[in-house]
Amino acid sequence: MISDANLIVGMEHGEDAGVYKLRDDLAIIQTVDFFTPIVDDPYTFGQIAVTNALSDVYAMGGKPLTAMNIVCFPVKKMDIAVLRKILWGGLDKMQEAGVLLIGGHSVEDDELKYGLSVTGVIHPDKVLLNRGGRVGDSLILTKPLGTGIVSTALKGNVADEALVAKSITAMTTLNKTAAELMMETPDVHACTDVTGFGLLGHAAEMIEGSDVGMVIHASLVPFFPGIREFVEMGVVPGGLHRNRAFRKSIMEINPDCPDWMVDIFFDPQTAGGLLIAVSRNHGEDLIRKMHDRGIPEAAIIGEIVAEPRGRIHLV
Ligand code: CO
Ligand code: CO
């Protein structure tokens, strides 16, 4: 591995994005994300893909500036109008974020995929990593869980319209405002965004192998209403059980915490919310600001604790 004195966050860190220092007061954040459609409407898919791709910059406390489209398209099988709608949805979301599209690349592929490479900026001393939470910190989650379960139910034609609409709203809500409020708040010590590993998978990354642990209060975690039935019917994405099995050894689950709820906490999310560790003094204040600024389901869901060290206690 090539090392460089200006590298702040590189591949070995398992972080949300890479960070490279340009000057003492300026670093760039770089990230890339693309995937296959999870909704039928191409415009909405474009919006979701961009919301998701920008999220890793917000999770580090950065401001995304420019982006490039990444497109894989089955040009022989699919109407090019579909691609236009995807790119239009993506562009609208980039405009909302104040991000400039400056290029892109497309290849022919059997399977449609869309996403972005994103470049953002941040002060080198302000980079938020997923590690760094301190004992006593409150843990804030900014979006309800369940997008993976709802997408699976949608594929099986068993999800009702209102639920799908809720999930789409969550997946197309930028983490921009949440990140801006977070960066205005003193004593924020760590942050990540909740994506493919689910809430508890990403929570685990915040404390694994460290000298702190985490308590999560199951009853405080926001998730979409009505998804319990899907979990109990086994309508869940394959990744959910993989996520849960992978983190089994660091979980301490209270016996009265229902199994279906634990499943929801491992549901892989697309464009999920931020998970923030902030000193207890400022946690309530940050939540109030988020509620005032249109992030109504943001909630304090737990805290960083001294014991169990390196483990998550679900109560
Ligand atoms: Co991330
Ligand atoms: Co990512």
GROMACS .gro file of N, CA and C in nm, residues 136-287:
model
  456
  136GLY      N    1  -2.104   0.810   2.730
  136GLY     CA    2  -2.202   0.912   2.765
  136GLY      C    3  -2.266   0.977   2.643
  137ASP      N    4  -2.207   0.962   2.526
  137ASP     CA    5  -2.266   1.020   2.405
  137ASP      C    6  -2.404   0.961   2.378
  138SER      N    7  -2.494   1.045   2.328
  138SER     CA    8  -2.622   0.998   2.278
  138SER      C    9  -2.604   0.954   2.133
  139LEU      N   10  -2.683   0.853   2.094
  139LEU     CA   11  -2.682   0.807   1.955
  139LEU      C   12  -2.810   0.852   1.887
  140ILE      N   13  -2.794   0.923   1.777
  140ILE     CA   14  -2.910   0.974   1.703
  140ILE      C   15  -2.921   0.902   1.569
  141LEU      N   16  -3.043   0.856   1.537
  141LEU     CA   17  -3.072   0.800   1.404
  141LEU      C   18  -3.172   0.894   1.337
  142THR      N   19  -3.144   0.933   1.210
  142THR     CA   20  -3.224   1.040   1.149
  142THR      C   21  -3.336   0.993   1.056
  143LYS      N   22  -3.337   0.864   1.017
  143LYS     CA   23  -3.445   0.815   0.930
  143LYS      C   24  -3.499   0.683   0.985
  144PRO      N   25  -3.629   0.656   0.961
  144PRO     CA   26  -3.685   0.527   1.001
  144PRO      C   27  -3.627   0.413   0.916
  145LEU      N   28  -3.625   0.293   0.975
  145LEU     CA   29  -3.571   0.174   0.907
  145LEU      C   30  -3.680   0.099   0.829
  146GLY      N   31  -3.637   0.017   0.736
  146GLY     CA   32  -3.729  -0.075   0.669
  146GLY      C   33  -3.729  -0.071   0.518
  147THR      N   34  -3.638   0.008   0.457
  147THR     CA   35  -3.644   0.020   0.310
  147THR      C   36  -3.615  -0.112   0.240
  148GLY      N   37  -3.529  -0.195   0.299
  148GLY     CA   38  -3.497  -0.325   0.236
  148GLY      C   39  -3.618  -0.418   0.239
  149ILE      N   40  -3.685  -0.420   0.353
  149ILE     CA   41  -3.804  -0.505   0.369
  149ILE      C   42  -3.915  -0.458   0.275
  150VAL      N   43  -3.935  -0.326   0.266
  150VAL     CA   44  -4.040  -0.274   0.178
  150VAL      C   45  -4.007  -0.304   0.031
  151SER      N   46  -3.881  -0.290  -0.008
  151SER     CA   47  -3.843  -0.322  -0.146
  151SER      C   48  -3.868  -0.468  -0.178
  152THR      N   49  -3.841  -0.555  -0.082
  152THR     CA   50  -3.866  -0.699  -0.101
  152THR      C   51  -4.016  -0.726  -0.113
  153ALA      N   52  -4.095  -0.660  -0.029
  153ALA     CA   53  -4.241  -0.676  -0.034
  153ALA      C   54  -4.295  -0.622  -0.166
  154LEU      N   55  -4.234  -0.514  -0.216
  154LEU     CA   56  -4.277  -0.456  -0.344
  154LEU      C   57  -4.251  -0.554  -0.458
  155LYS      N   58  -4.134  -0.618  -0.458
  155LYS     CA   59  -4.103  -0.718  -0.561
  155LYS      C   60  -4.201  -0.834  -0.557
  156GLY      N   61  -4.247  -0.869  -0.436
  156GLY     CA   62  -4.343  -0.979  -0.420
  156GLY      C   63  -4.488  -0.933  -0.433
  157ASN      N   64  -4.507  -0.807  -0.472
  157ASN     CA   65  -4.642  -0.751  -0.490
  157ASN      C   66  -4.730  -0.758  -0.366
  158VAL      N   67  -4.670  -0.746  -0.248
  158VAL     CA   68  -4.750  -0.752  -0.126
  158VAL      C   69  -4.746  -0.623  -0.045
  159ALA      N   70  -4.671  -0.524  -0.095
  159ALA     CA   71  -4.661  -0.398  -0.020
  159ALA      C   72  -4.773  -0.303  -0.062
  160ASP      N   73  -4.836  -0.236   0.035
  160ASP     CA   74  -4.940  -0.140  -0.004
  160ASP      C   75  -4.877  -0.006  -0.039
  161GLU      N   76  -4.955   0.072  -0.116
  161GLU     CA   77  -4.904   0.195  -0.174
  161GLU      C   78  -4.852   0.296  -0.071
  162ALA      N   79  -4.925   0.308   0.039
  162ALA     CA   80  -4.887   0.408   0.140
  162ALA      C   81  -4.751   0.374   0.200
  163LEU      N   82  -4.728   0.245   0.221
  163LEU     CA   83  -4.601   0.202   0.278
  163LEU      C   84  -4.487   0.225   0.179
  164VAL      N   85  -4.510   0.192   0.053
  164VAL     CA   86  -4.407   0.214  -0.050
  164VAL      C   87  -4.376   0.363  -0.060
  165ALA      N   88  -4.480   0.446  -0.052
  165ALA     CA   89  -4.459   0.592  -0.059
  165ALA      C   90  -4.371   0.639   0.057
  166LYS      N   91  -4.395   0.586   0.176
  166LYS     CA   92  -4.313   0.623   0.293
  166LYS      C   93  -4.166   0.586   0.271
  167SER      N   94  -4.147   0.466   0.217
  167SER     CA   95  -4.011   0.417   0.195
  167SER      C   96  -3.941   0.504   0.090
  168ILE      N   97  -4.013   0.538  -0.016
  168ILE     CA   98  -3.954   0.622  -0.122
  168ILE      C   99  -3.920   0.761  -0.068
  169THR      N  100  -4.008   0.816   0.015
  169THR     CA  101  -3.978   0.946   0.076
  169THR      C  102  -3.848   0.939   0.155
  170ALA      N  103  -3.832   0.832   0.233
  170ALA     CA  104  -3.709   0.818   0.312
  170ALA      C  105  -3.586   0.806   0.220
  171MET      N  106  -3.600   0.728   0.113
  171MET     CA  107  -3.485   0.701   0.027
  171MET      C  108  -3.448   0.819  -0.062
  172THR      N  109  -3.541   0.915  -0.077
  172THR     CA  110  -3.512   1.032  -0.160
  172THR      C  111  -3.490   1.158  -0.076
  173THR      N  112  -3.485   1.141   0.055
  173THR     CA  113  -3.454   1.255   0.142
  173THR      C  114  -3.303   1.265   0.160
  174LEU      N  115  -3.246   1.374   0.113
  174LEU     CA  116  -3.101   1.394   0.129
  174LEU      C  117  -3.063   1.401   0.276
  175ASN      N  118  -2.945   1.353   0.310
  175ASN     CA  119  -2.894   1.371   0.446
  175ASN      C  120  -2.827   1.508   0.463
  176LYS      N  121  -2.853   1.597   0.369
  176LYS     CA  122  -2.791   1.730   0.368
  176LYS      C  123  -2.825   1.812   0.493
  177THR      N  124  -2.955   1.832   0.518
  177THR     CA  125  -2.995   1.914   0.633
  177THR      C  126  -2.948   1.851   0.763
  178ALA      N  127  -2.963   1.719   0.773
  178ALA     CA  128  -2.919   1.650   0.894
  178ALA      C  129  -2.770   1.673   0.917
  179ALA      N  130  -2.692   1.666   0.809
  179ALA     CA  131  -2.546   1.684   0.822
  179ALA      C  132  -2.512   1.828   0.857
  180GLU      N  133  -2.584   1.923   0.797
  180GLU     CA  134  -2.557   2.065   0.828
  180GLU      C  135  -2.587   2.095   0.974
  181LEU      N  136  -2.699   2.045   1.024
  181LEU     CA  137  -2.733   2.066   1.165
  181LEU      C  138  -2.630   1.998   1.256
  182MET      N  139  -2.588   1.880   1.215
  182MET     CA  140  -2.486   1.808   1.292
  182MET      C  141  -2.357   1.889   1.301
  183MET      N  142  -2.317   1.949   1.189
  183MET     CA  143  -2.190   2.022   1.187
  183MET      C  144  -2.199   2.156   1.262
  184GLU      N  145  -2.322   2.205   1.284
  184GLU     CA  146  -2.339   2.326   1.365
  184GLU      C  147  -2.338   2.295   1.514
  185THR      N  148  -2.347   2.167   1.547
  185THR     CA  149  -2.363   2.125   1.686
  185THR      C  150  -2.226   2.095   1.747
  186PRO      N  151  -2.198   2.148   1.867
  186PRO     CA  152  -2.071   2.117   1.931
  186PRO      C  153  -2.067   1.971   1.979
  187ASP      N  154  -1.947   1.919   1.992
  187ASP     CA  155  -1.925   1.788   2.055
  187ASP      C  156  -1.992   1.671   1.982
  188VAL      N  157  -1.995   1.678   1.850
  188VAL     CA  158  -2.029   1.558   1.772
  188VAL      C  159  -1.900   1.480   1.754
  189HIS      N  160  -1.900   1.353   1.793
  189HIS     CA  161  -1.774   1.278   1.796
  189HIS      C  162  -1.761   1.174   1.686
  190ALA      N  163  -1.872   1.130   1.629
  190ALA     CA  164  -1.864   1.025   1.527
  190ALA      C  165  -1.993   1.024   1.447
  191CYS      N  166  -1.982   0.975   1.324
  191CYS     CA  167  -2.102   0.963   1.241
  191CYS      C  168  -2.079   0.860   1.130
  192THR      N  169  -2.184   0.791   1.093
  192THR     CA  170  -2.183   0.710   0.973
  192THR      C  171  -2.324   0.714   0.914
  193ASP      N  172  -2.342   0.659   0.793
  193ASP     CA  173  -2.478   0.649   0.741
  193ASP      C  174  -2.519   0.502   0.739
  194VAL      N  175  -2.647   0.479   0.758
  194VAL     CA  176  -2.698   0.342   0.767
  194VAL      C  177  -2.734   0.295   0.627
  195THR      N  178  -2.658   0.195   0.577
  195THR     CA  179  -2.685   0.144   0.443
  195THR      C  180  -2.692  -0.009   0.447
  196GLY      N  181  -2.612  -0.076   0.366
  196GLY     CA  182  -2.630  -0.220   0.342
  196GLY      C  183  -2.618  -0.313   0.462
  197PHE      N  184  -2.545  -0.274   0.565
  197PHE     CA  185  -2.530  -0.363   0.681
  197PHE      C  186  -2.643  -0.347   0.783
  198GLY      N  187  -2.734  -0.254   0.758
  198GLY     CA  188  -2.843  -0.231   0.852
  198GLY      C  189  -2.798  -0.148   0.972
  199LEU      N  190  -2.893  -0.104   1.052
  199LEU     CA  191  -2.861  -0.020   1.168
  199LEU      C  192  -2.753  -0.083   1.256
  200LEU      N  193  -2.775  -0.209   1.296
  200LEU     CA  194  -2.682  -0.268   1.393
  200LEU      C  195  -2.548  -0.304   1.330
  201GLY      N  196  -2.547  -0.333   1.200
  201GLY     CA  197  -2.421  -0.358   1.131
  201GLY      C  198  -2.334  -0.233   1.128
  202HIS      N  199  -2.396  -0.119   1.098
  202HIS     CA  200  -2.319   0.006   1.095
  202HIS      C  201  -2.289   0.054   1.237
  203ALA      N  202  -2.380   0.029   1.330
  203ALA     CA  203  -2.353   0.062   1.471
  203ALA      C  204  -2.231  -0.017   1.518
  204ALA      N  205  -2.224  -0.144   1.476
  204ALA     CA  206  -2.111  -0.229   1.516
  204ALA      C  207  -1.978  -0.170   1.468
  205GLU      N  208  -1.978  -0.113   1.348
  205GLU     CA  209  -1.855  -0.053   1.296
  205GLU      C  210  -1.809   0.065   1.382
  206MET      N  211  -1.903   0.127   1.454
  206MET     CA  212  -1.866   0.243   1.536
  206MET      C  213  -1.793   0.202   1.664
  207ILE      N  214  -1.809   0.077   1.706
  207ILE     CA  215  -1.752   0.039   1.837
  207ILE      C  216  -1.668  -0.088   1.836
  208GLU      N  217  -1.671  -0.164   1.725
  208GLU     CA  218  -1.601  -0.292   1.718
  208GLU      C  219  -1.452  -0.275   1.749
  209GLY      N  220  -1.402  -0.356   1.841
  209GLY     CA  221  -1.260  -0.352   1.873
  209GLY      C  222  -1.215  -0.225   1.944
  210SER      N  223  -1.309  -0.141   1.985
  210SER     CA  224  -1.271  -0.016   2.051
  210SER      C  225  -1.288  -0.033   2.203
  211ASP      N  226  -1.258   0.072   2.277
  211ASP     CA  227  -1.270   0.059   2.423
  211ASP      C  228  -1.403   0.115   2.474
  212VAL      N  229  -1.500   0.127   2.383
  212VAL     CA  230  -1.636   0.164   2.427
  212VAL      C  231  -1.737   0.064   2.370
  213GLY      N  232  -1.857   0.064   2.427
  213GLY     CA  233  -1.965  -0.020   2.379
  213GLY      C  234  -2.087   0.066   2.352
  214MET      N  235  -2.200  -0.002   2.329
  214MET     CA  236  -2.319   0.072   2.289
  214MET      C  237  -2.444   0.007   2.348
  215VAL      N  238  -2.535   0.091   2.394
  215VAL     CA  239  -2.667   0.041   2.432
  215VAL      C  240  -2.768   0.098   2.334
  216ILE      N  241  -2.851   0.010   2.276
  216ILE     CA  242  -2.958   0.056   2.187
  216ILE      C  243  -3.091   0.019   2.252
  217HIS      N  244  -3.180   0.118   2.262
  217HIS     CA  245  -3.313   0.095   2.320
  217HIS      C  246  -3.409   0.061   2.206
  218ALA      N  247  -3.446  -0.067   2.197
  218ALA     CA  248  -3.527  -0.115   2.084
  218ALA      C  249  -3.653  -0.031   2.065
  219SER      N  250  -3.716   0.007   2.175
  219SER     CA  251  -3.845   0.077   2.166
  219SER      C  252  -3.831   0.220   2.112
  220LEU      N  253  -3.708   0.271   2.106
  220LEU     CA  254  -3.687   0.409   2.060
  220LEU      C  255  -3.648   0.417   1.912
  221VAL      N  256  -3.621   0.302   1.851
  221VAL     CA  257  -3.573   0.301   1.712
  221VAL      C  258  -3.689   0.318   1.615
  222PRO      N  259  -3.686   0.422   1.530
  222PRO     CA  260  -3.798   0.444   1.436
  222PRO      C  261  -3.792   0.346   1.318
  223PHE      N  262  -3.908   0.289   1.282
  223PHE     CA  263  -3.916   0.208   1.160
  223PHE      C  264  -4.056   0.223   1.102
  224PHE      N  265  -4.073   0.182   0.974
  224PHE     CA  266  -4.201   0.200   0.907
  224PHE      C  267  -4.309   0.114   0.972
  225PRO      N  268  -4.430   0.168   0.986
  225PRO     CA  269  -4.539   0.089   1.043
  225PRO      C  270  -4.577  -0.023   0.945
  226GLY      N  271  -4.615  -0.137   0.999
  226GLY     CA  272  -4.666  -0.243   0.913
  226GLY      C  273  -4.562  -0.339   0.859
  227ILE      N  274  -4.434  -0.315   0.887
  227ILE     CA  275  -4.335  -0.408   0.830
  227ILE      C  276  -4.315  -0.533   0.918
  228ARG      N  277  -4.366  -0.527   1.041
  228ARG     CA  278  -4.355  -0.644   1.126
  228ARG      C  279  -4.414  -0.769   1.059
  229GLU      N  280  -4.532  -0.752   0.996
  229GLU     CA  281  -4.598  -0.866   0.930
  229GLU      C  282  -4.509  -0.927   0.823
  230PHE      N  283  -4.441  -0.842   0.746
  230PHE     CA  284  -4.354  -0.894   0.640
  230PHE      C  285  -4.240  -0.977   0.700
  231VAL      N  286  -4.183  -0.923   0.808
  231VAL     CA  287  -4.073  -0.997   0.872
  231VAL      C  288  -4.123  -1.133   0.920
  232GLU      N  289  -4.241  -1.134   0.981
  232GLU     CA  290  -4.294  -1.260   1.034
  232GLU      C  291  -4.334  -1.358   0.924
  233MET      N  292  -4.362  -1.304   0.803
  233MET     CA  293  -4.391  -1.392   0.689
  233MET      C  294  -4.264  -1.432   0.615
  234GLY      N  295  -4.152  -1.379   0.657
  234GLY     CA  296  -4.026  -1.411   0.589
  234GLY      C  297  -4.000  -1.328   0.464
  235VAL      N  298  -4.079  -1.221   0.446
  235VAL     CA  299  -4.058  -1.132   0.331
  235VAL      C  300  -3.949  -1.031   0.368
  236VAL      N  301  -3.824  -1.078   0.361
  236VAL     CA  302  -3.710  -0.992   0.396
  236VAL      C  303  -3.600  -1.015   0.293
  237PRO      N  304  -3.515  -0.915   0.272
  237PRO     CA  305  -3.404  -0.934   0.178
  237PRO      C  306  -3.302  -1.034   0.233
  238GLY      N  307  -3.235  -1.106   0.143
  238GLY     CA  308  -3.136  -1.205   0.183
  238GLY      C  309  -3.026  -1.145   0.270
  239GLY      N  310  -2.992  -1.020   0.242
  239GLY     CA  311  -2.885  -0.954   0.316
  239GLY      C  312  -2.915  -0.938   0.464
  240LEU      N  313  -3.041  -0.935   0.499
  240LEU     CA  314  -3.079  -0.915   0.640
  240LEU      C  315  -3.023  -1.025   0.730
  241HIS      N  316  -3.046  -1.150   0.691
  241HIS     CA  317  -2.997  -1.261   0.775
  241HIS      C  318  -2.845  -1.272   0.772
  242ARG      N  319  -2.786  -1.237   0.657
  242ARG     CA  320  -2.639  -1.235   0.651
  242ARG      C  321  -2.584  -1.130   0.747
  243ASN      N  322  -2.645  -1.011   0.747
  243ASN     CA  323  -2.602  -0.904   0.838
  243ASN      C  324  -2.611  -0.950   0.983
  244ARG      N  325  -2.721  -1.015   1.016
  244ARG     CA  326  -2.745  -1.056   1.155
  244ARG      C  327  -2.647  -1.165   1.198
  245ALA      N  328  -2.625  -1.263   1.108
  245ALA     CA  329  -2.532  -1.372   1.140
  245ALA      C  330  -2.390  -1.318   1.158
  246PHE      N  331  -2.354  -1.222   1.073
  246PHE     CA  332  -2.218  -1.168   1.076
  246PHE      C  333  -2.188  -1.097   1.208
  247ARG      N  334  -2.288  -1.035   1.269
  247ARG     CA  335  -2.266  -0.957   1.391
  247ARG      C  336  -2.312  -1.027   1.519
  248LYS      N  337  -2.349  -1.155   1.506
  248LYS     CA  338  -2.402  -1.230   1.620
  248LYS      C  339  -2.311  -1.221   1.743
  249SER      N  340  -2.179  -1.232   1.720
  249SER     CA  341  -2.085  -1.244   1.832
  249SER      C  342  -2.070  -1.115   1.912
  250ILE      N  343  -2.108  -1.002   1.858
  250ILE     CA  344  -2.092  -0.880   1.939
  250ILE      C  345  -2.225  -0.827   1.992
  251MET      N  346  -2.334  -0.905   1.971
  251MET     CA  347  -2.466  -0.861   2.018
  251MET      C  348  -2.500  -0.923   2.153
  252GLU      N  349  -2.554  -0.841   2.243
  252GLU     CA  350  -2.616  -0.893   2.365
  252GLU      C  351  -2.761  -0.847   2.360
  253ILE      N  352  -2.852  -0.942   2.338
  253ILE     CA  353  -2.992  -0.906   2.314
  253ILE      C  354  -3.076  -0.946   2.434
  254ASN      N  355  -3.145  -0.848   2.492
  254ASN     CA  356  -3.234  -0.878   2.604
  254ASN      C  357  -3.341  -0.979   2.559
  255PRO      N  358  -3.372  -1.077   2.645
  255PRO     CA  359  -3.468  -1.180   2.605
  255PRO      C  360  -3.606  -1.125   2.571
  256ASP      N  361  -3.643  -1.009   2.628
  256ASP     CA  362  -3.776  -0.957   2.598
  256ASP      C  363  -3.779  -0.870   2.471
  257CYS      N  364  -3.667  -0.860   2.402
  257CYS     CA  365  -3.667  -0.788   2.274
  257CYS      C  366  -3.712  -0.884   2.164
  258PRO      N  367  -3.826  -0.854   2.098
  258PRO     CA  368  -3.880  -0.950   2.000
  258PRO      C  369  -3.787  -0.972   1.881
  259ASP      N  370  -3.787  -1.096   1.834
  259ASP     CA  371  -3.699  -1.137   1.726
  259ASP      C  372  -3.724  -1.058   1.597
  260TRP      N  373  -3.851  -1.030   1.568
  260TRP     CA  374  -3.882  -0.956   1.444
  260TRP      C  375  -3.821  -0.816   1.446
  261MET      N  376  -3.811  -0.760   1.566
  261MET     CA  377  -3.754  -0.627   1.579
  261MET      C  378  -3.603  -0.630   1.552
  262VAL      N  379  -3.538  -0.734   1.604
  262VAL     CA  380  -3.394  -0.748   1.578
  262VAL      C  381  -3.371  -0.759   1.428
  263ASP      N  382  -3.457  -0.835   1.359
  263ASP     CA  383  -3.446  -0.846   1.213
  263ASP      C  384  -3.453  -0.708   1.147
  264ILE      N  385  -3.549  -0.627   1.190
  264ILE     CA  386  -3.563  -0.493   1.131
  264ILE      C  387  -3.436  -0.411   1.151
  265PHE      N  388  -3.371  -0.430   1.266
  265PHE     CA  389  -3.250  -0.353   1.296
  265PHE      C  390  -3.131  -0.398   1.210
  266PHE      N  391  -3.145  -0.514   1.145
  266PHE     CA  392  -3.039  -0.560   1.052
  266PHE      C  393  -3.083  -0.547   0.906
  267ASP      N  394  -3.198  -0.486   0.881
  267ASP     CA  395  -3.246  -0.471   0.742
  267ASP      C  396  -3.151  -0.382   0.662
  268PRO      N  397  -3.100  -0.431   0.548
  268PRO     CA  398  -3.014  -0.345   0.465
  268PRO      C  399  -3.092  -0.224   0.413
  269GLN      N  400  -3.036  -0.105   0.436
  269GLN     CA  401  -3.104   0.017   0.395
  269GLN      C  402  -3.042   0.074   0.269
  270THR      N  403  -3.124   0.135   0.187
  270THR     CA  404  -3.076   0.215   0.074
  270THR      C  405  -3.096   0.361   0.111
  271ALA      N  406  -2.989   0.441   0.098
  271ALA     CA  407  -2.997   0.583   0.131
  271ALA      C  408  -3.057   0.604   0.270
  272GLY      N  409  -3.010   0.527   0.365
  272GLY     CA  410  -3.059   0.537   0.503
  272GLY      C  411  -3.013   0.665   0.571
  273GLY      N  412  -3.052   0.678   0.698
  273GLY     CA  413  -3.022   0.800   0.772
  273GLY      C  414  -2.881   0.801   0.828
  274LEU      N  415  -2.848   0.913   0.893
  274LEU     CA  416  -2.721   0.924   0.964
  274LEU      C  417  -2.735   0.863   1.103
  275LEU      N  418  -2.626   0.805   1.151
  275LEU     CA  419  -2.617   0.757   1.288
  275LEU      C  420  -2.505   0.837   1.354
  276ILE      N  421  -2.542   0.918   1.452
  276ILE     CA  422  -2.454   1.022   1.505
  276ILE      C  423  -2.428   1.000   1.654
  277ALA      N  424  -2.302   1.011   1.694
  277ALA     CA  425  -2.268   1.011   1.837
  277ALA      C  426  -2.236   1.153   1.880
  278VAL      N  427  -2.317   1.207   1.970
  278VAL     CA  428  -2.301   1.346   2.014
  278VAL      C  429  -2.313   1.350   2.166
  279SER      N  430  -2.238   1.440   2.229
  279SER     CA  431  -2.241   1.446   2.375
  279SER      C  432  -2.385   1.467   2.422
  280ARG      N  433  -2.416   1.404   2.535
  280ARG     CA  434  -2.552   1.404   2.587
  280ARG      C  435  -2.609   1.547   2.599
  281ASN      N  436  -2.523   1.643   2.636
  281ASN     CA  437  -2.566   1.783   2.653
  281ASN      C  438  -2.629   1.841   2.528
  282HIS      N  439  -2.580   1.795   2.411
  282HIS     CA  440  -2.624   1.857   2.286
  282HIS      C  441  -2.719   1.770   2.206
  283GLY      N  442  -2.740   1.646   2.252
  283GLY     CA  443  -2.823   1.553   2.177
  283GLY      C  444  -2.967   1.599   2.161
  284GLU      N  445  -3.030   1.638   2.272
  284GLU     CA  446  -3.171   1.680   2.270
  284GLU      C  447  -3.189   1.804   2.181
  285ASP      N  448  -3.092   1.895   2.193
  285ASP     CA  449  -3.095   2.018   2.115
  285ASP      C  450  -3.088   1.988   1.965
  286LEU      N  451  -2.999   1.897   1.928
  286LEU     CA  452  -2.985   1.859   1.787
  286LEU      C  453  -3.114   1.793   1.736
  287ILE      N  454  -3.175   1.708   1.818
  287ILE     CA  455  -3.301   1.644   1.779
  287ILE      C  456  -3.410   1.749   1.757
   0.00000   0.00000   0.00000
